[in-house]
Structures are given as C-alpha cells and as structure tokens.
Amino acid sequence: MDTATRGLLDEIQACTICAPHLPHGVRPVVQLDPRARILIAGQAPGRRVHESGVPFDDPSGDRLRAWLGLTREAFYDPANVAILPMGFCYPGTGKSGDLPPRRECAPAWRERALGALPQVGLTIVLGAYAQKYHLQPAPRSVTQAVADWERYWPQQMPLPHP
C-alpha cells in the first residue's frame, strides 16, 4: 500500500467527528487499497462488525460473499476488494433496527477515499443510502435500483442490503 493511502487510513481510523452521537463509541470500519478492483459501497457497520472491527463479519457478510461468489480470503484481500460504507462507524439502534449512517461521515471522507481507489472497475452498491449517493439517476427505491440494474452495469451493480 502506498504512503498516501496508508496516511488516509490512519486519518480515518483516528476520526472522532461523530463521537458525541455514537452511543457505542468510535470505531471506523473500512478496507482500502489502491489496487482494489471491486468496491463494496454499503450503509454502515452493524453492532457485530463494530465489535470485531472486520467489515461484513456477520450473517449479512456471509450472504454478500455467497451472492458475489467470493471466498472469505478473496473478499478480505484489500488488493481485490475495497469496502467503504457511507458511515464508517456503527450508528446505534433505533426503534426499527440500526440507525442510518451519520451524515457527517460522507462529506468528510468519501471523495478522498474514492480518490484512493483508481483501479476500481465495479462498485457493488448496497442499500438506499449508498444508492442515493452513487447511482445517477438516483433511484426512487432499492427495489427500483435492483430492477433497473442494467442501467448502471457494468460500472455499478445495485443490490439490497444483504
């Protein structure tokens, strides 16, 4: 990994911009390497991922790897796959599940992080928050984005959150 990307990762890991709003504390979970050819653009880590510090280290990750036909080894090799959620930290739980990604995160980090991924040829776009950011024209819903996947292919592939 080059020094610029290593520096960016260090900055992300040290980020506390959302700390006052995170009931479980700050723990950014990302996977970046300028050699990555696939980007997983997701929502935000869940509780289990927050605890382990490993992206998609939960049943949703098992489903996603099965959908993509990737082994754990290939998925967790940063030279293959970059993982960049819209919010890097677990936002906590609300009345009907996990809260949405914090709004501060994407404006603070997303463009710099995407700029550190020059080799990405395919972005897997998971869920409504990531799809609203990455897909143009923005879909009305996740269902619409998935149904219209050919509109975005081959650079992007919208999927529901696994």
GROMACS .gro file of C-alpha atoms in nm:
model
  162
    1MET     CA    1   0.000   0.000   0.000
    2ASP     CA    2   0.131   0.343  -0.087
    3THR     CA    3   0.206   0.602   0.181
    4ALA     CA    4  -0.078   0.833   0.076
    5THR     CA    5  -0.338   0.558   0.121
    6ARG     CA    6  -0.177   0.446   0.447
    7GLY     CA    7  -0.196   0.806   0.570
    8LEU     CA    8  -0.561   0.833   0.468
    9LEU     CA    9  -0.644   0.509   0.650
   10ASP     CA   10  -0.463   0.636   0.961
   11GLU     CA   11  -0.665   0.960   0.946
   12ILE     CA   12  -0.991   0.767   0.906
   13GLN     CA   13  -0.904   0.538   1.198
   14ALA     CA   14  -0.834   0.843   1.416
   15CYS     CA   15  -1.158   1.022   1.318
   16THR     CA   16  -1.384   1.133   1.603
   17ILE     CA   17  -1.613   1.372   1.411
   18CYS     CA   18  -1.927   1.178   1.511
   19ALA     CA   19  -1.814   1.074   1.860
   20PRO     CA   20  -2.077   1.275   2.052
   21HIS     CA   21  -2.353   1.099   1.855
   22LEU     CA   22  -2.227   0.739   1.871
   23PRO     CA   23  -2.360   0.555   2.176
   24HIS     CA   24  -2.114   0.267   2.129
   25GLY     CA   25  -1.811   0.483   2.058
   26VAL     CA   26  -1.598   0.549   1.754
   27ARG     CA   27  -1.462   0.255   1.554
   28PRO     CA   28  -1.432   0.327   1.181
   29VAL     CA   29  -1.450   0.007   0.975
   30VAL     CA   30  -1.319   0.034   0.618
   31GLN     CA   31  -1.097  -0.164   0.382
   32LEU     CA   32  -0.896   0.038   0.128
   33ASP     CA   33  -0.613  -0.040  -0.110
   34PRO     CA   34  -0.535   0.141  -0.436
   35ARG     CA   35  -0.505  -0.197  -0.613
   36ALA     CA   36  -0.868  -0.296  -0.538
   37ARG     CA   37  -1.076  -0.370  -0.849
   38ILE     CA   38  -1.412  -0.405  -0.669
   39LEU     CA   39  -1.566  -0.154  -0.429
   40ILE     CA   40  -1.840  -0.252  -0.186
   41ALA     CA   41  -2.030   0.070  -0.108
   42GLY     CA   42  -2.255  -0.007   0.187
   43GLN     CA   43  -2.452   0.170   0.458
   44ALA     CA   44  -2.276   0.150   0.798
   45PRO     CA   45  -2.132  -0.125   1.017
   46GLY     CA   46  -2.369  -0.314   1.243
   47ARG     CA   47  -2.313  -0.397   1.609
   48ARG     CA   48  -2.124  -0.722   1.545
   49VAL     CA   49  -1.894  -0.556   1.292
   50HIS     CA   50  -1.838  -0.269   1.538
   51GLU     CA   51  -1.729  -0.523   1.798
   52SER     CA   52  -1.498  -0.721   1.567
   53GLY     CA   53  -1.366  -0.434   1.355
   54VAL     CA   54  -1.397  -0.658   1.047
   55PRO     CA   55  -1.631  -0.539   0.768
   56PHE     CA   56  -1.926  -0.770   0.695
   57ASP     CA   57  -1.821  -1.006   0.976
   58ASP     CA   58  -2.182  -1.110   1.030
   59PRO     CA   59  -2.461  -1.303   0.854
   60SER     CA   60  -2.504  -1.021   0.601
   61GLY     CA   61  -2.141  -1.069   0.502
   62ASP     CA   62  -2.195  -1.442   0.458
   63ARG     CA   63  -2.489  -1.366   0.225
   64LEU     CA   64  -2.298  -1.100   0.034
   65ARG     CA   65  -1.997  -1.326  -0.024
   66ALA     CA   66  -2.233  -1.601  -0.143
   67TRP     CA   67  -2.410  -1.359  -0.381
   68LEU     CA   68  -2.074  -1.246  -0.522
   69GLY     CA   69  -1.922  -1.594  -0.532
   70LEU     CA   70  -1.621  -1.478  -0.330
   71THR     CA   71  -1.434  -1.673  -0.065
   72ARG     CA   72  -1.356  -1.504   0.266
   73GLU     CA   73  -0.992  -1.489   0.160
   74ALA     CA   74  -1.067  -1.309  -0.169
   75PHE     CA   75  -1.325  -1.079  -0.006
   76TYR     CA   76  -1.092  -0.971   0.274
   77ASP     CA   77  -0.790  -0.919   0.048
   78PRO     CA   78  -0.778  -0.539   0.017
   79ALA     CA   79  -0.595  -0.573  -0.315
   80ASN     CA   80  -0.915  -0.732  -0.451
   81VAL     CA   81  -1.200  -0.562  -0.264
   82ALA     CA   82  -1.232  -0.219  -0.105
   83ILE     CA   83  -1.513  -0.173   0.148
   84LEU     CA   84  -1.636   0.180   0.203
   85PRO     CA   85  -1.964   0.227   0.392
   86MET     CA   86  -2.147   0.560   0.382
   87GLY     CA   87  -2.089   0.583   0.756
   88PHE     CA   88  -1.768   0.428   0.890
   89CYS     CA   89  -1.892   0.370   1.247
   90TYR     CA   90  -2.185   0.183   1.398
   91PRO     CA   91  -2.459   0.446   1.444
   92GLY     CA   92  -2.652   0.259   1.714
   93THR     CA   93  -3.002   0.116   1.725
   94GLY     CA   94  -3.333   0.293   1.671
   95LYS     CA   95  -3.695   0.184   1.705
   96SER     CA   96  -3.689  -0.035   1.393
   97GLY     CA   97  -3.328  -0.153   1.366
   98ASP     CA   98  -2.994   0.014   1.318
   99LEU     CA   99  -2.992   0.391   1.276
  100PRO     CA  100  -2.891   0.537   0.938
  101PRO     CA  101  -2.528   0.626   0.870
  102ARG     CA  102  -2.418   0.950   1.033
  103ARG     CA  103  -2.444   1.244   0.790
  104GLU     CA  104  -2.105   1.387   0.884
  105CYS     CA  105  -1.904   1.093   0.755
  106ALA     CA  106  -1.957   1.100   0.378
  107PRO     CA  107  -1.883   1.474   0.332
  108ALA     CA  108  -1.572   1.443   0.547
  109TRP     CA  109  -1.419   1.134   0.385
  110ARG     CA  110  -1.596   0.987   0.083
  111GLU     CA  111  -1.436   1.178  -0.205
  112ARG     CA  112  -1.084   1.135  -0.066
  113ALA     CA  113  -1.141   0.765  -0.006
  114LEU     CA  114  -1.289   0.712  -0.354
  115GLY     CA  115  -0.993   0.902  -0.500
  116ALA     CA  116  -0.761   0.649  -0.336
  117LEU     CA  117  -0.921   0.369  -0.541
  118PRO     CA  118  -0.809   0.434  -0.901
  119GLN     CA  119  -0.834   0.070  -1.014
  120VAL     CA  120  -1.198   0.009  -0.919
  121GLY     CA  121  -1.391  -0.119  -1.218
  122LEU     CA  122  -1.706  -0.237  -1.042
  123THR     CA  123  -1.889  -0.083  -0.747
  124ILE     CA  124  -2.140  -0.303  -0.565
  125VAL     CA  125  -2.389  -0.051  -0.422
  126LEU     CA  126  -2.577  -0.187  -0.120
  127GLY     CA  127  -2.892  -0.030   0.018
  128ALA     CA  128  -3.072   0.302  -0.011
  129TYR     CA  129  -2.813   0.539   0.139
  130ALA     CA  130  -2.529   0.418  -0.082
  131GLN     CA  131  -2.754   0.402  -0.387
  132LYS     CA  132  -2.871   0.761  -0.345
  133TYR     CA  133  -2.507   0.871  -0.334
  134HIS     CA  134  -2.358   0.653  -0.607
  135LEU     CA  135  -2.631   0.591  -0.866
  136GLN     CA  136  -2.728   0.851  -1.126
  137PRO     CA  137  -3.006   0.899  -1.190
  138ALA     CA  138  -3.087   0.828  -0.827
  139PRO     CA  139  -3.345   0.551  -0.796
  140ARG     CA  140  -3.677   0.604  -0.618
  141SER     CA  141  -3.619   0.290  -0.411
  142VAL     CA  142  -3.384  -0.003  -0.363
  143THR     CA  143  -3.639  -0.221  -0.543
  144GLN     CA  144  -3.631   0.010  -0.845
  145ALA     CA  145  -3.250   0.023  -0.846
  146VAL     CA  146  -3.220  -0.355  -0.836
  147ALA     CA  147  -3.486  -0.399  -1.106
  148ASP     CA  148  -3.305  -0.145  -1.327
  149TRP     CA  149  -2.957  -0.288  -1.263
  150GLU     CA  150  -2.871  -0.291  -1.636
  151ARG     CA  151  -2.892   0.089  -1.638
  152TYR     CA  152  -2.584   0.103  -1.413
  153TRP     CA  153  -2.395  -0.204  -1.536
  154PRO     CA  154  -2.102  -0.271  -1.589
  155GLN     CA  155  -1.955   0.002  -1.364
  156GLN     CA  156  -2.209  -0.040  -1.083
  157MET     CA  157  -2.434  -0.315  -0.952
  158PRO     CA  158  -2.712  -0.213  -0.712
  159LEU     CA  159  -2.817  -0.474  -0.458
  160PRO     CA  160  -3.035  -0.470  -0.147
  161HIS     CA  161  -2.854  -0.478   0.183
  162PRO     CA  162  -2.780  -0.846   0.237
   0.00000   0.00000   0.00000
